[in-house]
Amino acid sequence: MTRLALTAMAAALSVALVGCTAPAPLPTPTPTPSATVAPTGDGVLRIGTLFPMSGDIAFIGPGMVAAVEIAVRDIKAAGGVLGAPVEVLSRDSGDASEQKLEAAFAELVERGIDVVIGPATSALAERLLPLAAEAGVVVISPAATYPLAREAGGPSMLVRTIPAYEQQASAIVRALAEEGEESVALVTTGDALGFAVELAVRAAVEEEGLRLESIEQLDAATNVDRLAFSVAGGEPDAVILATGTPLATQNQAVIAALADRGIEGERLWLTAQNLADYSATVEAGLLEGANGVLEGAAVSEELAVRLRQSDPALLSFRFAPETYDAVVLAALAAVLADDDGGASIAAQLASAASQGVPCASFGECIEVLETEPAIDYDGLSGPLTLDALGDVVEGELGLYEYTAENRPELVGTLPIAAR
């Protein structure tokens, strides 16, 4: 799951309320209903981490470990969970080509962990899910974005603090509608990921009242000239290119072929899997004005300093905000459940981040709970409202625009929102 290591910017929102008469009483938040689960904890929240410390994406692992350490220190400073410090045990997940995950998870289970933070790829999350369900351990992934096979009904034992990949397509369609565009074409892949993107685009187009002019599938054998001819024939206002890094060569050829047919940069939208620096691979200017999106929140300078204090040798801060929030959500869910058992935490994770009084840190949320029945944790990665499957349904994507040199530059954020 190698991606361009770019970061997003977060926008601030302020609301003022002015009145000349006595204010009406504020309504008391109603806690989100959650399943009743028998307590299984022992009074100490134990978190295991499964991040890549070896393999192709090992460069992101240390930053995620550092984010866990920072979150645990902040929780300790606020009094801990259920009156006790949080314990952390870290193991190497390796990458999808290795077989380290299962043995590492077994070691963590033997040590009595309640929650796993990780893994960092969707392939490993798929492998971990049945093992975690059997062990009664809740998994919170800060980085797995691909579609995951999870059953509805009861609290999910795998939750994410990052938007799912297909939500990028929905957010793009909504942005096009807001800009007054009327039609869109989609270029995607013929696999499960491409199918998920197609479903998301179809649903968003119907909801926003746009026309879906065409859907084209790209693979290694595709004739890109014919594909571009088909796309251009529908005269779409915009084209979403949602393919992937394994098709890098084909992506470059499609961009050039679309330009030859009159669909140049300003009409293109790229998703995270093909958001890249094309300055050396595509003719200068072809992508100028194109838009792109990337999941992952901005890393503030304050957070970067704290991460380096934990590990001065860090090479990447990728997914650090989402990792920090995963730890805080787990801790708040344990407080709401009054139990550190995995099943109890799973049942309360959604309640920790929705329909309550907003709070921006573990300590602040604990203070809110002293007088209010419900909280809404909005963390370093932005809004974290979760659906029944444990997916983020409100959040933000980094919004990029391509320069004349075919390089993406961060220009803002693009919201995702619950339907």
Tab-separated table of C-alpha atoms in Angstrom:
chain	number	residue	atom	x	y	z
A	1	MET	CA	0.000	0.000	0.000
A	2	THR	CA	2.800	2.435	-0.903
A	3	ARG	CA	1.562	5.950	-1.325
A	4	LEU	CA	2.957	9.399	-1.883
A	5	ALA	CA	3.857	10.584	1.620
A	6	LEU	CA	1.939	13.817	1.571
A	7	THR	CA	-0.031	15.448	4.336
A	8	ALA	CA	-3.359	17.194	4.402
A	9	MET	CA	-4.406	20.515	5.923
A	10	ALA	CA	-7.212	20.839	8.442
A	11	ALA	CA	-9.689	23.729	8.300
A	12	ALA	CA	-11.037	25.471	11.406
A	13	LEU	CA	-14.706	26.213	11.981
A	14	SER	CA	-16.032	28.798	14.450
A	15	VAL	CA	-19.663	29.456	15.347
A	16	ALA	CA	-21.044	32.548	17.093
A	17	LEU	CA	-24.400	32.706	18.853
A	18	VAL	CA	-25.885	36.145	19.646
A	19	GLY	CA	-29.264	36.924	21.265
A	20	CYS	CA	-31.026	39.725	23.049
A	21	THR	CA	-33.367	37.637	25.192
A	22	ALA	CA	-32.756	35.005	27.828
A	23	PRO	CA	-31.287	31.917	26.179
A	24	ALA	CA	-33.374	28.761	26.033
A	25	PRO	CA	-32.032	25.763	27.968
A	26	LEU	CA	-29.651	23.664	25.924
A	27	PRO	CA	-30.864	20.115	25.244
A	28	THR	CA	-29.121	17.328	27.090
A	29	PRO	CA	-27.236	15.068	24.666
A	30	THR	CA	-28.596	11.573	24.401
A	31	PRO	CA	-25.936	8.855	24.499
A	32	THR	CA	-25.694	6.701	21.393
A	33	PRO	CA	-27.403	3.357	22.101
A	34	SER	CA	-24.900	0.518	22.335
A	35	ALA	CA	-25.069	-3.186	22.963
A	36	THR	CA	-24.883	-4.465	26.527
A	37	VAL	CA	-21.775	-6.599	26.897
A	38	ALA	CA	-20.701	-8.630	29.903
A	39	PRO	CA	-17.467	-7.235	31.427
A	40	THR	CA	-14.333	-9.255	30.671
A	41	GLY	CA	-11.559	-6.859	31.653
A	42	ASP	CA	-9.184	-7.024	34.605
A	43	GLY	CA	-8.995	-3.314	35.345
A	44	VAL	CA	-5.957	-2.532	33.170
A	45	LEU	CA	-6.309	-1.460	29.547
A	46	ARG	CA	-3.590	-3.224	27.581
A	47	ILE	CA	-2.934	-2.075	24.034
A	48	GLY	CA	-0.920	-4.080	21.544
A	49	THR	CA	0.470	-2.439	18.421
A	50	LEU	CA	1.005	-4.199	15.101
A	51	PHE	CA	2.869	-1.830	12.816
A	52	PRO	CA	5.337	-2.518	10.001
A	53	MET	CA	8.844	-2.411	11.439
A	54	SER	CA	10.182	-4.520	8.554
A	55	GLY	CA	9.217	-4.976	4.913
A	56	ASP	CA	8.353	-2.558	2.112
A	57	ILE	CA	6.511	0.003	4.248
A	58	ALA	CA	8.665	-0.199	7.375
A	59	PHE	CA	9.379	3.543	7.112
A	60	ILE	CA	5.880	4.394	8.459
A	61	GLY	CA	5.958	2.033	11.464
A	62	PRO	CA	8.146	4.030	13.886
A	63	GLY	CA	6.015	7.161	13.516
A	64	MET	CA	2.888	5.199	14.354
A	65	VAL	CA	4.575	3.671	17.418
A	66	ALA	CA	5.610	7.165	18.531
A	67	ALA	CA	2.008	8.381	18.156
A	68	VAL	CA	0.828	5.570	20.450
A	69	GLU	CA	3.437	6.518	23.038
A	70	ILE	CA	2.357	10.174	22.977
A	71	ALA	CA	-1.319	9.270	23.357
A	72	VAL	CA	-0.597	6.949	26.282
A	73	ARG	CA	1.382	9.680	28.033
A	74	ASP	CA	-1.494	12.129	27.569
A	75	ILE	CA	-3.954	9.580	28.954
A	76	LYS	CA	-1.722	8.951	31.961
A	77	ALA	CA	-1.467	12.691	32.619
A	78	ALA	CA	-5.278	12.836	32.716
A	79	GLY	CA	-5.530	10.084	35.324
A	80	GLY	CA	-5.381	6.924	33.232
A	81	VAL	CA	-8.216	4.573	32.321
A	82	LEU	CA	-10.389	3.239	35.147
A	83	GLY	CA	-7.827	4.622	37.566
A	84	ALA	CA	-4.871	2.730	36.112
A	85	PRO	CA	-2.141	3.543	33.553
A	86	VAL	CA	-2.505	2.102	30.066
A	87	GLU	CA	-0.009	-0.644	29.209
A	88	VAL	CA	1.438	-0.947	25.688
A	89	LEU	CA	3.125	-3.896	24.007
A	90	SER	CA	4.515	-3.442	20.491
A	91	ARG	CA	5.168	-6.086	17.842
A	92	ASP	CA	6.220	-6.065	14.191
A	93	SER	CA	3.405	-6.860	11.749
A	94	GLY	CA	5.736	-7.057	8.757
A	95	ASP	CA	4.060	-6.461	5.420
A	96	ALA	CA	1.593	-8.539	3.414
A	97	SER	CA	4.374	-10.551	1.761
A	98	GLU	CA	5.608	-11.801	5.146
A	99	GLN	CA	4.123	-14.195	7.707
A	100	LYS	CA	4.913	-12.275	10.889
A	101	LEU	CA	1.435	-10.994	11.683
A	102	GLU	CA	-0.154	-14.141	13.082
A	103	ALA	CA	2.748	-15.016	15.391
A	104	ALA	CA	2.994	-11.426	16.602
A	105	PHE	CA	-0.717	-11.300	17.376
A	106	ALA	CA	-0.545	-14.610	19.244
A	107	GLU	CA	2.211	-13.178	21.452
A	108	LEU	CA	0.085	-10.149	22.234
A	109	VAL	CA	-2.920	-12.303	23.136
A	110	GLU	CA	-0.747	-14.325	25.514
A	111	ARG	CA	0.179	-11.065	27.240
A	112	GLY	CA	-3.502	-10.225	27.803
A	113	ILE	CA	-4.025	-7.326	25.423
A	114	ASP	CA	-7.536	-5.913	25.030
A	115	VAL	CA	-7.031	-3.777	21.920
A	116	VAL	CA	-4.766	-3.868	18.870
A	117	ILE	CA	-3.846	-0.602	17.176
A	118	GLY	CA	-2.950	-1.495	13.581
A	119	PRO	CA	-2.217	-3.015	11.202
A	120	ALA	CA	-1.240	-0.485	8.541
A	121	THR	CA	-2.524	-2.296	5.455
A	122	SER	CA	-5.887	-3.659	4.435
A	123	ALA	CA	-4.435	-7.034	3.453
A	124	LEU	CA	-3.113	-7.556	6.975
A	125	ALA	CA	-6.344	-6.273	8.514
A	126	GLU	CA	-8.263	-8.944	6.577
A	127	ARG	CA	-5.921	-11.622	7.911
A	128	LEU	CA	-6.162	-10.330	11.472
A	129	LEU	CA	-9.934	-9.899	11.717
A	130	PRO	CA	-10.963	-13.558	12.267
A	131	LEU	CA	-8.147	-14.070	14.773
A	132	ALA	CA	-9.144	-10.966	16.718
A	133	ALA	CA	-12.824	-11.937	16.755
A	134	GLU	CA	-11.964	-15.371	18.130
A	135	ALA	CA	-9.715	-13.868	20.806
A	136	GLY	CA	-12.214	-11.148	21.805
A	137	VAL	CA	-9.735	-8.403	20.932
A	138	VAL	CA	-10.906	-5.231	19.187
A	139	VAL	CA	-8.745	-3.993	16.305
A	140	ILE	CA	-8.507	-0.282	15.446
A	141	SER	CA	-6.646	0.395	12.209
A	142	PRO	CA	-5.379	3.911	11.495
A	143	ALA	CA	-4.440	3.132	7.880
A	144	ALA	CA	-6.422	0.240	6.317
A	145	THR	CA	-8.575	1.922	3.662
A	146	TYR	CA	-9.574	-0.872	1.258
A	147	PRO	CA	-12.956	-2.657	1.440
A	148	LEU	CA	-13.012	-5.186	4.268
A	149	ALA	CA	-15.279	-8.212	4.642
A	150	ARG	CA	-17.152	-7.591	7.888
A	151	GLU	CA	-20.520	-8.858	9.007
A	152	ALA	CA	-23.236	-6.489	10.146
A	153	GLY	CA	-24.986	-7.116	13.439
A	154	GLY	CA	-23.402	-6.467	16.792
A	155	PRO	CA	-20.384	-4.229	17.411
A	156	SER	CA	-17.603	-4.592	14.861
A	157	MET	CA	-14.327	-5.983	16.167
A	158	LEU	CA	-12.460	-4.012	13.486
A	159	VAL	CA	-12.786	-0.245	13.446
A	160	ARG	CA	-10.954	2.370	11.391
A	161	THR	CA	-9.955	5.930	12.209
A	162	ILE	CA	-9.350	6.739	8.533
A	163	PRO	CA	-11.939	7.034	5.752
A	164	ALA	CA	-12.393	4.007	3.495
A	165	TYR	CA	-10.952	4.392	0.000
A	166	GLU	CA	-14.274	4.384	-1.830
A	167	GLN	CA	-15.399	7.416	0.206
A	168	GLN	CA	-12.946	9.462	-1.857
A	169	ALA	CA	-15.104	8.902	-4.928
A	170	SER	CA	-18.261	9.997	-3.095
A	171	ALA	CA	-16.547	13.148	-1.837
A	172	ILE	CA	-15.338	14.015	-5.350
A	173	VAL	CA	-18.832	13.642	-6.823
A	174	ARG	CA	-20.258	15.920	-4.122
A	175	ALA	CA	-17.542	18.494	-4.846
A	176	LEU	CA	-18.397	18.387	-8.552
A	177	ALA	CA	-22.071	18.941	-7.785
A	178	GLU	CA	-21.228	21.940	-5.615
A	179	GLU	CA	-19.177	23.372	-8.470
A	180	GLY	CA	-22.186	23.087	-10.766
A	181	GLU	CA	-20.870	20.264	-12.929
A	182	GLU	CA	-23.516	18.044	-14.501
A	183	SER	CA	-21.752	14.880	-15.668
A	184	VAL	CA	-18.845	12.629	-14.784
A	185	ALA	CA	-16.992	9.606	-16.152
A	186	LEU	CA	-15.120	7.029	-14.093
A	187	VAL	CA	-11.956	5.099	-14.935
A	188	THR	CA	-11.315	2.341	-12.418
A	189	THR	CA	-10.195	-1.281	-12.112
A	190	GLY	CA	-12.075	-4.545	-12.507
A	191	ASP	CA	-11.282	-5.894	-9.052
A	192	ALA	CA	-13.070	-5.642	-5.697
A	193	LEU	CA	-11.591	-2.205	-5.014
A	194	GLY	CA	-12.749	-0.897	-8.371
A	195	PHE	CA	-16.215	-2.355	-7.817
A	196	ALA	CA	-16.466	-0.589	-4.438
A	197	VAL	CA	-15.486	2.703	-6.087
A	198	GLU	CA	-18.051	2.157	-8.847
A	199	LEU	CA	-20.842	1.552	-6.326
A	200	ALA	CA	-19.846	4.681	-4.412
A	201	VAL	CA	-19.834	6.800	-7.566
A	202	ARG	CA	-23.196	5.450	-8.718
A	203	ALA	CA	-24.795	6.194	-5.339
A	204	ALA	CA	-23.312	9.694	-5.123
A	205	VAL	CA	-24.247	10.569	-8.709
A	206	GLU	CA	-27.845	9.524	-8.089
A	207	GLU	CA	-28.015	11.462	-4.851
A	208	GLU	CA	-26.486	14.630	-6.309
A	209	GLY	CA	-28.397	14.521	-9.584
A	210	LEU	CA	-25.401	14.197	-11.911
A	211	ARG	CA	-25.142	12.031	-15.037
A	212	LEU	CA	-22.709	9.135	-15.077
A	213	GLU	CA	-21.583	9.193	-18.701
A	214	SER	CA	-19.384	6.088	-18.659
A	215	ILE	CA	-17.429	3.628	-16.560
A	216	GLU	CA	-14.192	2.286	-18.029
A	217	GLN	CA	-11.989	-0.437	-16.579
A	218	LEU	CA	-8.218	-0.203	-16.811
A	219	ASP	CA	-5.795	-3.101	-16.613
A	220	ALA	CA	-2.392	-3.997	-18.028
A	221	ALA	CA	-3.914	-5.091	-21.364
A	222	THR	CA	-6.230	-2.105	-21.896
A	223	ASN	CA	-5.898	-0.123	-25.126
A	224	VAL	CA	-5.692	3.334	-23.586
A	225	ASP	CA	-6.457	5.135	-26.858
A	226	ARG	CA	-9.772	3.297	-27.166
A	227	LEU	CA	-10.500	3.967	-23.501
A	228	ALA	CA	-9.855	7.697	-23.960
A	229	PHE	CA	-12.022	7.735	-27.118
A	230	SER	CA	-14.887	6.133	-25.192
A	231	VAL	CA	-14.564	8.537	-22.264
A	232	ALA	CA	-14.331	11.640	-24.438
A	233	GLY	CA	-17.337	10.555	-26.513
A	234	GLY	CA	-19.654	11.177	-23.576
A	235	GLU	CA	-18.298	14.735	-23.166
A	236	PRO	CA	-18.203	14.512	-19.343
A	237	ASP	CA	-17.595	17.631	-17.305
A	238	ALA	CA	-15.109	15.668	-15.183
A	239	VAL	CA	-13.265	12.360	-15.178
A	240	ILE	CA	-12.379	10.475	-11.992
A	241	LEU	CA	-9.216	8.400	-12.386
A	242	ALA	CA	-9.412	5.768	-9.622
A	243	THR	CA	-7.002	3.036	-10.610
A	244	GLY	CA	-3.869	2.328	-8.586
A	245	THR	CA	-0.107	2.286	-8.176
A	246	PRO	CA	0.333	-1.180	-9.770
A	247	LEU	CA	-0.933	0.430	-12.985
A	248	ALA	CA	1.443	3.408	-12.848
A	249	THR	CA	2.556	3.055	-16.464
A	250	GLN	CA	-1.029	2.715	-17.681
A	251	ASN	CA	-2.098	5.725	-15.574
A	252	GLN	CA	0.482	7.888	-17.310
A	253	ALA	CA	-0.657	6.661	-20.726
A	254	VAL	CA	-4.331	7.313	-19.886
A	255	ILE	CA	-3.578	10.882	-18.796
A	256	ALA	CA	-1.800	11.539	-22.096
A	257	ALA	CA	-4.499	9.823	-24.185
A	258	LEU	CA	-7.284	11.783	-22.474
A	259	ALA	CA	-5.414	15.030	-23.148
A	260	ASP	CA	-5.155	14.075	-26.827
A	261	ARG	CA	-8.954	13.773	-26.831
A	262	GLY	CA	-9.410	17.188	-25.275
A	263	ILE	CA	-9.789	16.117	-21.636
A	264	GLU	CA	-6.938	17.925	-19.950
A	265	GLY	CA	-5.965	18.652	-16.384
A	266	GLU	CA	-8.789	20.863	-15.178
A	267	ARG	CA	-11.351	18.115	-15.839
A	268	LEU	CA	-9.402	15.345	-14.070
A	269	TRP	CA	-9.714	14.094	-10.496
A	270	LEU	CA	-7.155	11.609	-9.127
A	271	THR	CA	-7.677	9.424	-6.065
A	272	ALA	CA	-5.033	8.525	-3.496
A	273	GLN	CA	-3.812	5.444	-5.339
A	274	ASN	CA	-2.611	7.482	-8.309
A	275	LEU	CA	-1.925	10.858	-6.698
A	276	ALA	CA	1.767	11.188	-7.489
A	277	ASP	CA	4.498	13.396	-8.898
A	278	TYR	CA	4.217	13.050	-12.687
A	279	SER	CA	6.827	15.693	-13.510
A	280	ALA	CA	9.229	13.136	-14.967
A	281	THR	CA	6.689	10.845	-16.628
A	282	VAL	CA	3.983	13.023	-18.234
A	283	GLU	CA	4.413	15.893	-20.695
A	284	ALA	CA	4.687	19.220	-18.881
A	285	GLY	CA	1.369	20.978	-18.402
A	286	LEU	CA	-0.935	18.041	-19.107
A	287	LEU	CA	-2.036	17.823	-15.486
A	288	GLU	CA	-2.066	21.537	-14.720
A	289	GLY	CA	-5.243	22.328	-12.786
A	290	ALA	CA	-6.104	18.683	-12.108
A	291	ASN	CA	-7.401	17.878	-8.647
A	292	GLY	CA	-6.472	14.991	-6.376
A	293	VAL	CA	-7.361	13.693	-2.930
A	294	LEU	CA	-5.381	11.846	-0.285
A	295	GLU	CA	-6.519	10.339	2.994
A	296	GLY	CA	-4.582	11.148	6.138
A	297	ALA	CA	-4.745	14.251	8.322
A	298	ALA	CA	-2.192	17.026	8.522
A	299	VAL	CA	0.599	16.652	11.061
A	300	SER	CA	0.854	19.894	12.976
A	301	GLU	CA	4.245	21.269	13.932
A	302	GLU	CA	3.380	20.649	17.593
A	303	LEU	CA	2.661	16.983	16.904
A	304	ALA	CA	5.783	16.649	14.766
A	305	VAL	CA	7.907	17.983	17.626
A	306	ARG	CA	6.345	15.539	20.077
A	307	LEU	CA	6.803	12.625	17.679
A	308	ARG	CA	10.488	13.474	17.273
A	309	GLN	CA	10.849	13.651	21.040
A	310	SER	CA	9.689	10.051	21.196
A	311	ASP	CA	11.894	9.004	18.263
A	312	PRO	CA	14.431	11.536	16.914
A	313	ALA	CA	15.210	9.278	13.927
A	314	LEU	CA	11.694	9.353	12.440
A	315	LEU	CA	11.488	9.394	8.640
A	316	SER	CA	7.693	9.640	8.293
A	317	PHE	CA	4.720	11.015	10.223
A	318	ARG	CA	2.212	9.266	7.934
A	319	PHE	CA	-0.951	8.179	9.794
A	320	ALA	CA	0.303	9.544	13.134
A	321	PRO	CA	-2.865	11.611	13.827
A	322	GLU	CA	-5.089	8.612	13.036
A	323	THR	CA	-2.946	6.405	15.290
A	324	TYR	CA	-3.102	8.862	18.175
A	325	ASP	CA	-6.885	9.050	17.833
A	326	ALA	CA	-7.191	5.249	17.766
A	327	VAL	CA	-5.574	5.049	21.212
A	328	VAL	CA	-7.724	7.842	22.645
A	329	LEU	CA	-10.927	6.311	21.237
A	330	ALA	CA	-10.066	2.947	22.800
A	331	ALA	CA	-9.416	4.579	26.165
A	332	LEU	CA	-12.634	6.617	26.068
A	333	ALA	CA	-14.655	3.546	25.062
A	334	ALA	CA	-13.245	1.661	28.054
A	335	VAL	CA	-14.279	4.539	30.325
A	336	LEU	CA	-17.793	4.604	28.854
A	337	ALA	CA	-18.086	0.840	29.257
A	338	ASP	CA	-16.508	0.889	32.727
A	339	ASP	CA	-14.589	-2.145	31.504
A	340	ASP	CA	-11.356	-2.689	29.596
A	341	GLY	CA	-12.445	-5.919	27.874
A	342	GLY	CA	-12.229	-5.969	24.082
A	343	ALA	CA	-15.926	-6.636	23.483
A	344	SER	CA	-16.947	-3.849	25.852
A	345	ILE	CA	-14.643	-1.401	24.099
A	346	ALA	CA	-15.951	-2.428	20.674
A	347	ALA	CA	-19.515	-1.756	21.824
A	348	GLN	CA	-18.683	1.800	22.953
A	349	LEU	CA	-16.286	3.061	20.260
A	350	ALA	CA	-19.033	4.707	18.192
A	351	SER	CA	-20.497	6.327	21.317
A	352	ALA	CA	-17.152	7.930	22.115
A	353	ALA	CA	-17.236	9.991	18.917
A	354	SER	CA	-20.826	10.913	18.196
A	355	GLN	CA	-23.956	12.740	19.403
A	356	GLY	CA	-22.458	14.175	22.554
A	357	VAL	CA	-20.652	17.254	23.824
A	358	PRO	CA	-17.594	17.928	21.615
A	359	CYS	CA	-14.198	17.407	23.235
A	360	ALA	CA	-10.726	17.388	21.706
A	361	SER	CA	-8.574	15.331	24.083
A	362	PHE	CA	-8.864	12.426	26.500
A	363	GLY	CA	-8.633	14.743	29.493
A	364	GLU	CA	-11.223	17.152	28.142
A	365	CYS	CA	-13.629	14.309	27.360
A	366	ILE	CA	-13.269	12.923	30.887
A	367	GLU	CA	-14.111	16.357	32.269
A	368	VAL	CA	-17.221	16.510	30.075
A	369	LEU	CA	-18.364	13.110	31.357
A	370	GLU	CA	-18.332	14.455	34.900
A	371	THR	CA	-21.431	16.537	34.101
A	372	GLU	CA	-22.797	15.224	30.781
A	373	PRO	CA	-23.900	11.741	29.704
A	374	ALA	CA	-22.319	11.712	26.233
A	375	ILE	CA	-19.205	12.927	24.414
A	376	ASP	CA	-18.131	13.544	20.842
A	377	TYR	CA	-14.365	13.119	20.531
A	378	ASP	CA	-13.033	15.121	17.596
A	379	GLY	CA	-9.365	14.285	17.412
A	380	LEU	CA	-6.172	15.155	15.602
A	381	SER	CA	-7.511	13.517	12.436
A	382	GLY	CA	-10.775	15.494	12.476
A	383	PRO	CA	-14.364	14.311	13.012
A	384	LEU	CA	-14.491	10.604	13.809
A	385	THR	CA	-18.152	9.665	13.572
A	386	LEU	CA	-18.400	5.893	13.041
A	387	ASP	CA	-21.113	3.820	11.401
A	388	ALA	CA	-22.353	0.398	12.517
A	389	LEU	CA	-19.498	-1.358	10.712
A	390	GLY	CA	-16.877	0.795	12.380
A	391	ASP	CA	-16.076	3.021	9.394
A	392	VAL	CA	-15.517	6.765	9.583
A	393	VAL	CA	-18.484	8.532	7.954
A	394	GLU	CA	-17.499	12.116	8.742
A	395	GLY	CA	-14.000	13.364	8.182
A	396	GLU	CA	-11.673	15.147	5.797
A	397	LEU	CA	-9.432	14.359	2.840
A	398	GLY	CA	-6.430	16.355	1.717
A	399	LEU	CA	-7.248	18.319	-1.461
A	400	TYR	CA	-4.459	18.788	-4.014
A	401	GLU	CA	-4.073	20.711	-7.273
A	402	TYR	CA	-1.485	19.978	-9.936
A	403	THR	CA	0.985	22.609	-11.084
A	404	ALA	CA	2.234	23.150	-14.635
A	405	GLU	CA	5.142	20.857	-13.702
A	406	ASN	CA	2.655	18.012	-13.012
A	407	ARG	CA	3.320	18.082	-9.288
A	408	PRO	CA	0.494	17.991	-6.725
A	409	GLU	CA	0.312	20.809	-4.186
A	410	LEU	CA	-1.887	20.798	-1.113
A	411	VAL	CA	-4.574	23.494	-1.373
A	412	GLY	CA	-7.080	22.557	1.330
A	413	THR	CA	-9.391	19.812	2.471
A	414	LEU	CA	-12.368	17.971	1.032
A	415	PRO	CA	-15.003	16.801	3.521
A	416	ILE	CA	-16.615	13.405	3.616
A	417	ALA	CA	-20.031	13.244	5.208
A	418	ALA	CA	-22.560	10.683	6.311
A	419	ARG	CA	-25.467	10.238	3.923
